Short mmCIF file of N, CA and C and ligand atoms in Angstrom, two decimals:
data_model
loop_
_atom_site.label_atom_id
_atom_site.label_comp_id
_atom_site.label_asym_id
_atom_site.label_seq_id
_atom_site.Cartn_x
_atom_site.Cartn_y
_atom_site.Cartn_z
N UNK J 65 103.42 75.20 275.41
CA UNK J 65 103.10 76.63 275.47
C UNK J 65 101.58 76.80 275.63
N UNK J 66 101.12 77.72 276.61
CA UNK J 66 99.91 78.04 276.62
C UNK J 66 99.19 78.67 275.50
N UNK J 67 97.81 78.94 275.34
CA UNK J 67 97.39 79.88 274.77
C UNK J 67 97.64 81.07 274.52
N UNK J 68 97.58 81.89 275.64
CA UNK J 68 98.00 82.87 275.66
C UNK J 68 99.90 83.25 275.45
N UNK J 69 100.51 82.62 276.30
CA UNK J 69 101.68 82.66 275.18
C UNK J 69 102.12 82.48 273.92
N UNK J 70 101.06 82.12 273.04
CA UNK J 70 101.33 81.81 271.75
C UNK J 70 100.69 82.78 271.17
N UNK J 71 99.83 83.22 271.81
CA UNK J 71 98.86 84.45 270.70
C UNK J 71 99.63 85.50 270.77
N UNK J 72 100.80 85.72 272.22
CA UNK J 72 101.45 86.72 272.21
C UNK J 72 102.53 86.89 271.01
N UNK J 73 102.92 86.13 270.26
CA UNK J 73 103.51 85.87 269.53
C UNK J 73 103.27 86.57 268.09
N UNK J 74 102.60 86.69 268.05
CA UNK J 74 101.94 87.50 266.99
C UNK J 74 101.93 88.94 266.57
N UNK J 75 102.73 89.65 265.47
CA UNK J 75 103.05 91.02 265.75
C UNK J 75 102.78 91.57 264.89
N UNK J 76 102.63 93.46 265.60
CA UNK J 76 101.99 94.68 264.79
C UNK J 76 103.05 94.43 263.55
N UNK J 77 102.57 95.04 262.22
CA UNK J 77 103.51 95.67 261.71
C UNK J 77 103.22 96.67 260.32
N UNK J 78 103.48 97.99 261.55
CA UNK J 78 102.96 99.34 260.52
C UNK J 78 103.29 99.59 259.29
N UNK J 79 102.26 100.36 258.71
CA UNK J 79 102.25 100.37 257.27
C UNK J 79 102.30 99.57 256.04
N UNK J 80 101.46 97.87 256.65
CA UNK J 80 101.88 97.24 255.38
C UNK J 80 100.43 96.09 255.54
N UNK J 81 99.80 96.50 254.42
CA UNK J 81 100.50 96.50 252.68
C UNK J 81 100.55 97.95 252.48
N UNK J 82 99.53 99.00 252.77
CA UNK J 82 99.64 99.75 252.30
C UNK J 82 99.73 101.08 253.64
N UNK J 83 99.95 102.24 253.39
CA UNK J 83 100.67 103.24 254.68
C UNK J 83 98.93 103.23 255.62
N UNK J 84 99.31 103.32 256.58
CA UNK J 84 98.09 103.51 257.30
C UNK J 84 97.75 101.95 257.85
N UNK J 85 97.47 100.87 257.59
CA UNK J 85 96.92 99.88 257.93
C UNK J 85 98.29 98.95 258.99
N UNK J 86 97.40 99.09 260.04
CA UNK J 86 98.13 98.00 260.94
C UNK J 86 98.45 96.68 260.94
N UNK J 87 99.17 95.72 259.93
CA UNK J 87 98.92 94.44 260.35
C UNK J 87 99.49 93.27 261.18
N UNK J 88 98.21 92.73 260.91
CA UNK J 88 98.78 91.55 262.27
C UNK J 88 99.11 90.38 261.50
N UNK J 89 100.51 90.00 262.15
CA UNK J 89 101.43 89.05 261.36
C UNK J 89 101.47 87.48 262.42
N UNK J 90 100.67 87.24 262.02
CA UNK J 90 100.88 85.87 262.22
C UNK J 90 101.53 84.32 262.26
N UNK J 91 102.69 84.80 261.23
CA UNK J 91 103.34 83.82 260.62
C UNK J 91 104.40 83.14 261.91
N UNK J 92 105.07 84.09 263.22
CA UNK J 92 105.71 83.43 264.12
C UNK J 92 104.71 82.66 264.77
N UNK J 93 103.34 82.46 265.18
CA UNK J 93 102.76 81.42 265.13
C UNK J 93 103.00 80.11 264.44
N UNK J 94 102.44 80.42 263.67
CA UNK J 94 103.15 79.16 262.47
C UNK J 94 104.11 78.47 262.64
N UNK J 95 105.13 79.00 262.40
CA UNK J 95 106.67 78.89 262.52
C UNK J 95 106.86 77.89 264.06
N UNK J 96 106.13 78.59 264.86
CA UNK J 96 106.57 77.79 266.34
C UNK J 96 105.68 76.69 266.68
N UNK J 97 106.36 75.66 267.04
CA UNK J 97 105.34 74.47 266.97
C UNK J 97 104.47 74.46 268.33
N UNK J 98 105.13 74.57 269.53
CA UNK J 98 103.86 74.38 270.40
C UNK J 98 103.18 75.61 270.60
N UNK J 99 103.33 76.39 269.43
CA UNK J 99 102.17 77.48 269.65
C UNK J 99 101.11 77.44 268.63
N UNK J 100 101.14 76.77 267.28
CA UNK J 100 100.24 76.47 266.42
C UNK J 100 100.00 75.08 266.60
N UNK J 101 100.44 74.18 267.64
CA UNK J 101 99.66 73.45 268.41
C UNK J 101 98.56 74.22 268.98
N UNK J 102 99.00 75.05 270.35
CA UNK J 102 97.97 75.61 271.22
C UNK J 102 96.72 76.59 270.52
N UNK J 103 96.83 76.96 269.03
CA UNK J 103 95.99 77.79 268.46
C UNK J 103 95.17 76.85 267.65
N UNK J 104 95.73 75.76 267.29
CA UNK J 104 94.68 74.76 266.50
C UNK J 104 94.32 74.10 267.39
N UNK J 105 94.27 74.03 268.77
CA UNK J 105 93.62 72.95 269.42
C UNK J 105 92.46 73.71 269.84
N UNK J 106 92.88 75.14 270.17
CA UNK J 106 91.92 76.07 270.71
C UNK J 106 90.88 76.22 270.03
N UNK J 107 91.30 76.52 268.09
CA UNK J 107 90.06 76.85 267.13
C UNK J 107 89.39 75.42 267.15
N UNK J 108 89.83 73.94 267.71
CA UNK J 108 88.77 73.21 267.06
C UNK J 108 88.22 72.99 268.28
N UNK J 109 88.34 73.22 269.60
CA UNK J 109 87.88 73.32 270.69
C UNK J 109 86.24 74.17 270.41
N UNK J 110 86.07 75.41 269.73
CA UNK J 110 85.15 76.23 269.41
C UNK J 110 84.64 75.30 269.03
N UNK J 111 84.73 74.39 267.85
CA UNK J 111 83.60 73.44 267.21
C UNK J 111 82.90 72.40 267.79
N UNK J 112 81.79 72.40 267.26
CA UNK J 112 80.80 71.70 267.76
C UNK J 112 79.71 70.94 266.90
N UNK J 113 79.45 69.67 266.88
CA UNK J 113 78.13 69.51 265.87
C UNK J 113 78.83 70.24 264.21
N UNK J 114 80.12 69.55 263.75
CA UNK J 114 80.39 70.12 262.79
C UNK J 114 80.55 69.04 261.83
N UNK J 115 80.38 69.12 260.44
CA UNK J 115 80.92 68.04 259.46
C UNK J 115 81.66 68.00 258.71
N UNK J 116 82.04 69.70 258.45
CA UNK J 116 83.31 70.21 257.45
C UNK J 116 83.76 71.44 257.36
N UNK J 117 85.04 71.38 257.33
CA UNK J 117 85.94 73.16 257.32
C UNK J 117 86.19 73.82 256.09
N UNK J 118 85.41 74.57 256.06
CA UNK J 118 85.58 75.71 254.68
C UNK J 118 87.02 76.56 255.07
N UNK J 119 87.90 76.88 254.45
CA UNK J 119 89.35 77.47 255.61
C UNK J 119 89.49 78.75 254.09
N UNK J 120 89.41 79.66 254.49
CA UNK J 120 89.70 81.28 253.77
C UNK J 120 91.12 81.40 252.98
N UNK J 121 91.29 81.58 251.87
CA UNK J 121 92.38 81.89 251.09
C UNK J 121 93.14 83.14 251.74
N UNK J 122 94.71 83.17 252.27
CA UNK J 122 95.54 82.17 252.16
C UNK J 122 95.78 81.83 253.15
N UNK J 123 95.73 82.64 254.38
CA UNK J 123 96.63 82.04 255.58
C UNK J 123 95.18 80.99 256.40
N UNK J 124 94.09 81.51 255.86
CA UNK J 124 93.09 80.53 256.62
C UNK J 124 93.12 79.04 256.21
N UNK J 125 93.51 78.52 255.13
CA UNK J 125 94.64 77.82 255.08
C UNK J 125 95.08 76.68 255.73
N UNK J 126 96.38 77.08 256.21
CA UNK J 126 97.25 76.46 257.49
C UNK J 126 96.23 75.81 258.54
N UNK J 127 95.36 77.19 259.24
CA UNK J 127 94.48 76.73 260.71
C UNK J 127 93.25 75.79 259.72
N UNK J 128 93.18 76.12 259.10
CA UNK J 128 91.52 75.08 258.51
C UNK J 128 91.52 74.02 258.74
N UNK J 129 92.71 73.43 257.57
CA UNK J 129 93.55 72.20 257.35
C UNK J 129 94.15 71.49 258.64
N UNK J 130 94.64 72.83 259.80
CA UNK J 130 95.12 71.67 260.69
C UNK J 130 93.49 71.32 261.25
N UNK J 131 93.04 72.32 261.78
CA UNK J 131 91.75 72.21 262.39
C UNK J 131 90.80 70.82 262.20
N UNK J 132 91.02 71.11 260.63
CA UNK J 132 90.07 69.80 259.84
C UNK J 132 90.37 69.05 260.15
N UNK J 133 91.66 68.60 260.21
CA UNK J 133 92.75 67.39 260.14
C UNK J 133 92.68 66.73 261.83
N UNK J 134 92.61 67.71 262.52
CA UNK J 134 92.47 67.12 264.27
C UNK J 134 91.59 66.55 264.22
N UNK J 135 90.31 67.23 263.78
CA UNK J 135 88.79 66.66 264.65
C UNK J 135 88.32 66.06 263.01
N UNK J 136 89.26 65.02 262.58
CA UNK J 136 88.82 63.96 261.28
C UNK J 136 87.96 64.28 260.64
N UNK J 137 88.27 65.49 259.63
CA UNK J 137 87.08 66.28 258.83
C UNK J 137 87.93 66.51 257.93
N UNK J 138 87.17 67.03 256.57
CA UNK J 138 87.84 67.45 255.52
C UNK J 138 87.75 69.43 255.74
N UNK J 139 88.38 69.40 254.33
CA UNK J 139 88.43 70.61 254.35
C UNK J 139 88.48 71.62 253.06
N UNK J 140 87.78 72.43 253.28
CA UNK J 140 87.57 73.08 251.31
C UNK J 140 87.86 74.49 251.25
N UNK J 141 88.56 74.59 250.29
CA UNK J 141 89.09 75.97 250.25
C UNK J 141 88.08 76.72 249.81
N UNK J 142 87.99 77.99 249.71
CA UNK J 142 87.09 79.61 249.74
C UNK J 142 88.77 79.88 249.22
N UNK J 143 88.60 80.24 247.77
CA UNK J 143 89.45 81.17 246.80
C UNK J 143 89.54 82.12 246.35
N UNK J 144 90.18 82.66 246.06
CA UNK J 144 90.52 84.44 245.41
C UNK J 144 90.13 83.95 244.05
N UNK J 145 89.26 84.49 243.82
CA UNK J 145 88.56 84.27 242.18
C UNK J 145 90.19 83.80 240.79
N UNK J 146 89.47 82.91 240.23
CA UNK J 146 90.64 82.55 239.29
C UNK J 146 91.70 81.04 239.42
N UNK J 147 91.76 80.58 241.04
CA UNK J 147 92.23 80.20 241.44
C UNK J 147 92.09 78.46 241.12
N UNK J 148 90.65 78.21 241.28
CA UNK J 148 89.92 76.91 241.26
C UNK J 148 89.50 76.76 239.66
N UNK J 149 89.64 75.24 239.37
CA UNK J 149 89.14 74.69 238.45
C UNK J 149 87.68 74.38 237.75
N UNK J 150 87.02 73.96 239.11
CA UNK J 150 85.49 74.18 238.94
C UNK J 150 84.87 74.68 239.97
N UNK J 151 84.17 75.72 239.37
CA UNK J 151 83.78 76.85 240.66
C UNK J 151 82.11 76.66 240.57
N UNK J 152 82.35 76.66 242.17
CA UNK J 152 80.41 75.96 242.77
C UNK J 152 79.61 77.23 242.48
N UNK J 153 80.47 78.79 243.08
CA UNK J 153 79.68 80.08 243.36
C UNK J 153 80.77 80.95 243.69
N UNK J 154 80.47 82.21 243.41
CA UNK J 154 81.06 83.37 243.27
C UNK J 154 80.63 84.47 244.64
N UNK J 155 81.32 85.20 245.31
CA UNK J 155 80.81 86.20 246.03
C UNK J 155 81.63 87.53 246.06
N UNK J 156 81.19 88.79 246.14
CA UNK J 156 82.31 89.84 245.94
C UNK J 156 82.47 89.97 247.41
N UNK J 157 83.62 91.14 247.94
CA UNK J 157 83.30 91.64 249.17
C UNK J 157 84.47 92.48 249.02
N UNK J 158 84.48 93.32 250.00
CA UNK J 158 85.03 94.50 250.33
C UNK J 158 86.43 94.36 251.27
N UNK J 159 87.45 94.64 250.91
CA UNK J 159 88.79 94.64 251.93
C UNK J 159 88.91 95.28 252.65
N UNK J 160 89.60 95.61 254.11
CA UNK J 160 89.99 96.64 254.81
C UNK J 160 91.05 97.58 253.39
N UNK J 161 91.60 96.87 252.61
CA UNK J 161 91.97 97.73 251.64
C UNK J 161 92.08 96.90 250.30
N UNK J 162 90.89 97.34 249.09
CA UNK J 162 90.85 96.94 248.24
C UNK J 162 89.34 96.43 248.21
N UNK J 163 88.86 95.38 247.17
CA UNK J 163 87.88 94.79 246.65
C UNK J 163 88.28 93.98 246.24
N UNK J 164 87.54 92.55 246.05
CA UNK J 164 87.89 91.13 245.76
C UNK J 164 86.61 90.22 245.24
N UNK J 165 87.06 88.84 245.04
CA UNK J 165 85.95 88.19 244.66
C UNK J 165 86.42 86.44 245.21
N UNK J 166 85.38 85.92 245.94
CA UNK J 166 86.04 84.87 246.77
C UNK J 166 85.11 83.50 245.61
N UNK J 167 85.57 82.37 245.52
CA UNK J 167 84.81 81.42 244.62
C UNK J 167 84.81 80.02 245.99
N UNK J 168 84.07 79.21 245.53
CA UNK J 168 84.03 77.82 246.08
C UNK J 168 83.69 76.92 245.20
N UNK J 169 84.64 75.92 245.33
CA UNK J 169 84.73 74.71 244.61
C UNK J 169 83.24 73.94 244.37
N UNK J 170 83.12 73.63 243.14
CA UNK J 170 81.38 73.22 242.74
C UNK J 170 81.41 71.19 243.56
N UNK J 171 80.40 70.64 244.29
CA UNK J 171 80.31 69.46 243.89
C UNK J 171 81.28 69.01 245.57
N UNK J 172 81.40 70.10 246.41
CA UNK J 172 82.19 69.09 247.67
C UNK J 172 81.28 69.30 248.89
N UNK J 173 80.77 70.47 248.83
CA UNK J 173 79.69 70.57 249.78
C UNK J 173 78.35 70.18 249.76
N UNK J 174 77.73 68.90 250.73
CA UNK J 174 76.33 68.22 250.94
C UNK J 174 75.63 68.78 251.37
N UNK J 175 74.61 69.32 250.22
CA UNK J 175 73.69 69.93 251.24
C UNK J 175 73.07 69.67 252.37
N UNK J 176 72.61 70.45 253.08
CA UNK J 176 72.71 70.54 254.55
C UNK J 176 73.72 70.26 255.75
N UNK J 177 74.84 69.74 255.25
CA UNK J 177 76.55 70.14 255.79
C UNK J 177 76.21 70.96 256.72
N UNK J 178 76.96 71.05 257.68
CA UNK J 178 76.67 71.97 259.35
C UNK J 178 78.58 72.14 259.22
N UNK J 179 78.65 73.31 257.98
CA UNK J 179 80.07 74.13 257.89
C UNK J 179 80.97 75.38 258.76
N UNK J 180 82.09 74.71 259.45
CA UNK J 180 82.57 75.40 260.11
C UNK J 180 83.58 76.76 258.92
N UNK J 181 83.64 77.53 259.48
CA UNK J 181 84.16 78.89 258.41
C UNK J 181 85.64 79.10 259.12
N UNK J 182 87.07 78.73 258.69
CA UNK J 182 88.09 79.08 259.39
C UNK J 182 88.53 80.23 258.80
N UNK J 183 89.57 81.25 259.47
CA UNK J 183 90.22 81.98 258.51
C UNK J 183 91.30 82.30 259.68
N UNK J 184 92.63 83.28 259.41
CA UNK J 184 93.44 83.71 260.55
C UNK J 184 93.14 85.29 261.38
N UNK J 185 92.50 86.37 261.05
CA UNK J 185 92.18 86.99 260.73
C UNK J 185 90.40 87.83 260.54
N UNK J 186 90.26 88.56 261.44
CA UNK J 186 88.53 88.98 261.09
C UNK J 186 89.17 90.60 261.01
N UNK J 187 89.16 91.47 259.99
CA UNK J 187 89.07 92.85 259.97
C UNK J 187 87.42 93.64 259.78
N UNK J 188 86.97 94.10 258.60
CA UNK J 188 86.17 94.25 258.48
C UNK J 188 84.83 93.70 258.23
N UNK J 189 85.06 92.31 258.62
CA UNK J 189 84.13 91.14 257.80
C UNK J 189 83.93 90.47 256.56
N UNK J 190 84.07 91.65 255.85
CA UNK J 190 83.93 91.18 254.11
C UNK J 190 84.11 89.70 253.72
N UNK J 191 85.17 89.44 253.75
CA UNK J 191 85.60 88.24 253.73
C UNK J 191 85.25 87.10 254.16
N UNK J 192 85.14 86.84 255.79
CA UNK J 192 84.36 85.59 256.31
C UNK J 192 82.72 85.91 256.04
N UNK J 193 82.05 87.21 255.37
CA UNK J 193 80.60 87.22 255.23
C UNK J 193 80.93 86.28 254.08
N UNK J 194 81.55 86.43 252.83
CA UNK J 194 81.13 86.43 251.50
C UNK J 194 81.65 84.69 251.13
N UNK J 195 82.64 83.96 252.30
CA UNK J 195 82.92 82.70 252.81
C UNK J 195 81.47 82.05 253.07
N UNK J 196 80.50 82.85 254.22
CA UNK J 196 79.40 82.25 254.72
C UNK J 196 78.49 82.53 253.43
N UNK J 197 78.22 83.09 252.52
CA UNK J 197 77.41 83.28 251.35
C UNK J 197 77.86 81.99 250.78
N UNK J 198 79.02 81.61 250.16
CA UNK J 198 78.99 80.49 249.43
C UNK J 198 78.83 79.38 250.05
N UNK J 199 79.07 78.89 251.37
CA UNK J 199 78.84 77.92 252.20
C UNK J 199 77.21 78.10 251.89
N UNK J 200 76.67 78.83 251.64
CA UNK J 200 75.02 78.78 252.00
C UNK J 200 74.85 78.70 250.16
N UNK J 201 75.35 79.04 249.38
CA UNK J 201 75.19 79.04 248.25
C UNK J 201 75.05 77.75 247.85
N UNK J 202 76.02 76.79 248.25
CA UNK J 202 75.97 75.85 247.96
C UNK J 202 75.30 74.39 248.62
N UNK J 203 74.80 75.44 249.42
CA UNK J 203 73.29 74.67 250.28
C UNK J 203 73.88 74.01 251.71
N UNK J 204 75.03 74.58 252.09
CA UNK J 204 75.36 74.09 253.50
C UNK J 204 75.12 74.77 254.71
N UNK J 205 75.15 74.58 255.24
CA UNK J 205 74.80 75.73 256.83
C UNK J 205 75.68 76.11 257.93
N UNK J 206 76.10 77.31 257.93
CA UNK J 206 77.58 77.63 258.84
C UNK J 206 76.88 77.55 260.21
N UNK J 207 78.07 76.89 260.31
CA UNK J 207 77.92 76.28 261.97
C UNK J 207 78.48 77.70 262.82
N UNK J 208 79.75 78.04 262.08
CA UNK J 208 79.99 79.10 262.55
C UNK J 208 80.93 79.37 262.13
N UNK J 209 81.70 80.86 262.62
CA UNK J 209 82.85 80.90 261.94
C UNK J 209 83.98 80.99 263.44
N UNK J 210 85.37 80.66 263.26
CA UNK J 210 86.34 80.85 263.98
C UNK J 210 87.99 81.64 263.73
N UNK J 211 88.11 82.14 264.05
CA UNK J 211 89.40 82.98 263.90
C UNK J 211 90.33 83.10 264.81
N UNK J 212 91.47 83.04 264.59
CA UNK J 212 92.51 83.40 265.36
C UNK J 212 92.09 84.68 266.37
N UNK J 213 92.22 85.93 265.19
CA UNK J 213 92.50 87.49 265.96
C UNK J 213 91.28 88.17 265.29
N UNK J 214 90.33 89.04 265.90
CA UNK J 214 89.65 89.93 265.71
C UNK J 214 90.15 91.09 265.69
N UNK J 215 89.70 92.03 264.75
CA UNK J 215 90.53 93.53 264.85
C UNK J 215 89.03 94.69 265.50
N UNK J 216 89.20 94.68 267.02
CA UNK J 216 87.59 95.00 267.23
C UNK J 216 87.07 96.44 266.44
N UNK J 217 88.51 96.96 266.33
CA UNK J 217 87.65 98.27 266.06
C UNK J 217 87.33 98.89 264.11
N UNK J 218 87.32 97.92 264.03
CA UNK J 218 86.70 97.89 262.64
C UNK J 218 85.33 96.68 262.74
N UNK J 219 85.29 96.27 263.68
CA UNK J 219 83.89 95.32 263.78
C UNK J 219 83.31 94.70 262.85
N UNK J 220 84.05 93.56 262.30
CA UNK J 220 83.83 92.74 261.84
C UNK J 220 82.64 91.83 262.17
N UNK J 221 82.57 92.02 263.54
CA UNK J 221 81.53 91.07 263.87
C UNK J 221 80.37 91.51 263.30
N UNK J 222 79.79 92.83 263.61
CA UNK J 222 78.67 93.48 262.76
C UNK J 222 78.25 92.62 261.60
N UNK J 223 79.05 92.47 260.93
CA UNK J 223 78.39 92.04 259.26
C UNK J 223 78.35 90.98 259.27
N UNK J 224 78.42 89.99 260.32
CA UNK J 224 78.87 88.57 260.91
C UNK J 224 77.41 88.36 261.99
N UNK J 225 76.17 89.43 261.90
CA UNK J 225 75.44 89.57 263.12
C UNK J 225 74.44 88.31 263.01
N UNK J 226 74.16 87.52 264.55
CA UNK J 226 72.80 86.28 263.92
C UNK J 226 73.96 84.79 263.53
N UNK J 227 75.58 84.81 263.44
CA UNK J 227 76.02 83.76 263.15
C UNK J 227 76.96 83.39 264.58
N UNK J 228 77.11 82.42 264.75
CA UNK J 228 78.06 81.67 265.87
C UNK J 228 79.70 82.34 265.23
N UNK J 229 80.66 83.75 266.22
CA UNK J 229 81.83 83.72 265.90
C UNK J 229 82.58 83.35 266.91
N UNK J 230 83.40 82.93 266.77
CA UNK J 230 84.33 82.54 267.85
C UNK J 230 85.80 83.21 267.77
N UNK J 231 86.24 84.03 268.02
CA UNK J 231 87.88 84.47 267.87
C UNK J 231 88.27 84.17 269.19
N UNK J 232 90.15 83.98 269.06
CA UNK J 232 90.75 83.33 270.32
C UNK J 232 90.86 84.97 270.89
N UNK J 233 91.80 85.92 270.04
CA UNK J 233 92.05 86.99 270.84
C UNK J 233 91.40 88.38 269.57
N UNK J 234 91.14 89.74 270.93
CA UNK J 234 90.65 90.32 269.77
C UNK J 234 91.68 91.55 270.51
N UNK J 235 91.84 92.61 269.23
CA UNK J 235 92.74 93.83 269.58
C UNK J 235 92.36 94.75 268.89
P1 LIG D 170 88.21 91.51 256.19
O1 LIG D 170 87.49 91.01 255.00
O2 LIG D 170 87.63 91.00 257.48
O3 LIG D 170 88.35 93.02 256.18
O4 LIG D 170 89.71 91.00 256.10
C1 LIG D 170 90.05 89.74 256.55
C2 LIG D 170 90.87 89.02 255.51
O5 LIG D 170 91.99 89.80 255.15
C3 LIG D 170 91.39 87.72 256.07
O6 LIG D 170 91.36 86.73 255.06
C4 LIG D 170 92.79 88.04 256.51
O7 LIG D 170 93.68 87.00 256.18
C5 LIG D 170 93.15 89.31 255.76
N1 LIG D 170 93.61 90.36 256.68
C6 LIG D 170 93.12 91.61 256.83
N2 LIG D 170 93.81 92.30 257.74
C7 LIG D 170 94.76 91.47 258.19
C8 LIG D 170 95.79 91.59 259.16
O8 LIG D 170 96.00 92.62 259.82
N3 LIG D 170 96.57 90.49 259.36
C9 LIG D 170 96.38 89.33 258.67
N4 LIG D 170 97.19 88.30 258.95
N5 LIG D 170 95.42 89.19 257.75
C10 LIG D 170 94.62 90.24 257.51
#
């Protein structure tokens, strides 16, 4: 399956979590193998000059891990506060709906690490910013970040301005 046939795969679905918000469901990706082939080959295609995948709690995940796993890299989770055992650094950030608090594991990132940022997903930014805060918190340097789907019209990229993003498709 191509690229683009696999991203097509991916569907609206109104009102959820909460009334008003459009989301994009990703999971028949997943589910289909030569299409989360063609989406993890694509996100590690973006990388470059990289040494390790920070991958976004939860579905960033799946793509991190495979991502990591292709181009023989590890890979470290960015958690929903509470989650991790020993926590490196803390960052808040803002949801397309809600407020949160993302942590990173203390003691896996070398400083000066050249950290790739995965996630499935870019809405308003919040999230992959407050990802690139602890990557830098903990003294590493985002190489950049990569995503599946951009949601352009909430512009995520904005709060993302000055960093390397890469999304496959944006809507
Ligand atoms: P942001 O912080 O950019 O507003 O939201 C991005 C985060 O929320 C990502 O971790 C992503 O998984 C999740 N998210 C927000 N909106 C959507 C959506 O429409 N679909 C999916 N799959 N995730 C979303």
């Amino acid at each position: 399956m191509d690229l683009t046939e696999a991203l097509a795969l991916i569907r609206r679905v109104p009102d959820f979590p909460e009334p008003g918000v459009m989301f994009q469901d990703i999971t028949p990706v997943l589910g289909t193998p030569s299409a989360f082939k063609a989406v993890v080959d694509a996100m590690a295609g973006t990388l470059d000059d990289v040494d390790t995948v920070v991958a976004i709690d939860a579905r960033g995940f799946f793509f991190g891990a495979a991502v990591a796993y292709s181009l023989g890299l590890g890979v470290i989770p960015v958690r929903k506060a509470g989650k991790l055992p020993v926590v490196g650094g803390k960052a808040s950030y803002s949801l397309e709906y809600g407020t949160a608090e993302l942590e990173i594991p203390a003691g896996v990132i070398e400083p000066g690490q050249r950290v790739a940022v995965i996630d499935d997903v870019l809405a308003t930014g919040g999230t992959a910013a407050a990802a690139c805060e602890l990557v830098e918190l903990a003294k590493g340097e985002v190489a950049g970040i990569t995503v599946v789907l951009e949601i352009g019209a909430l512009d995520g990229r904005s709060r993302l301005a000055g960093r390397k993003l890469d999304t496959l498709l944006t809507v």
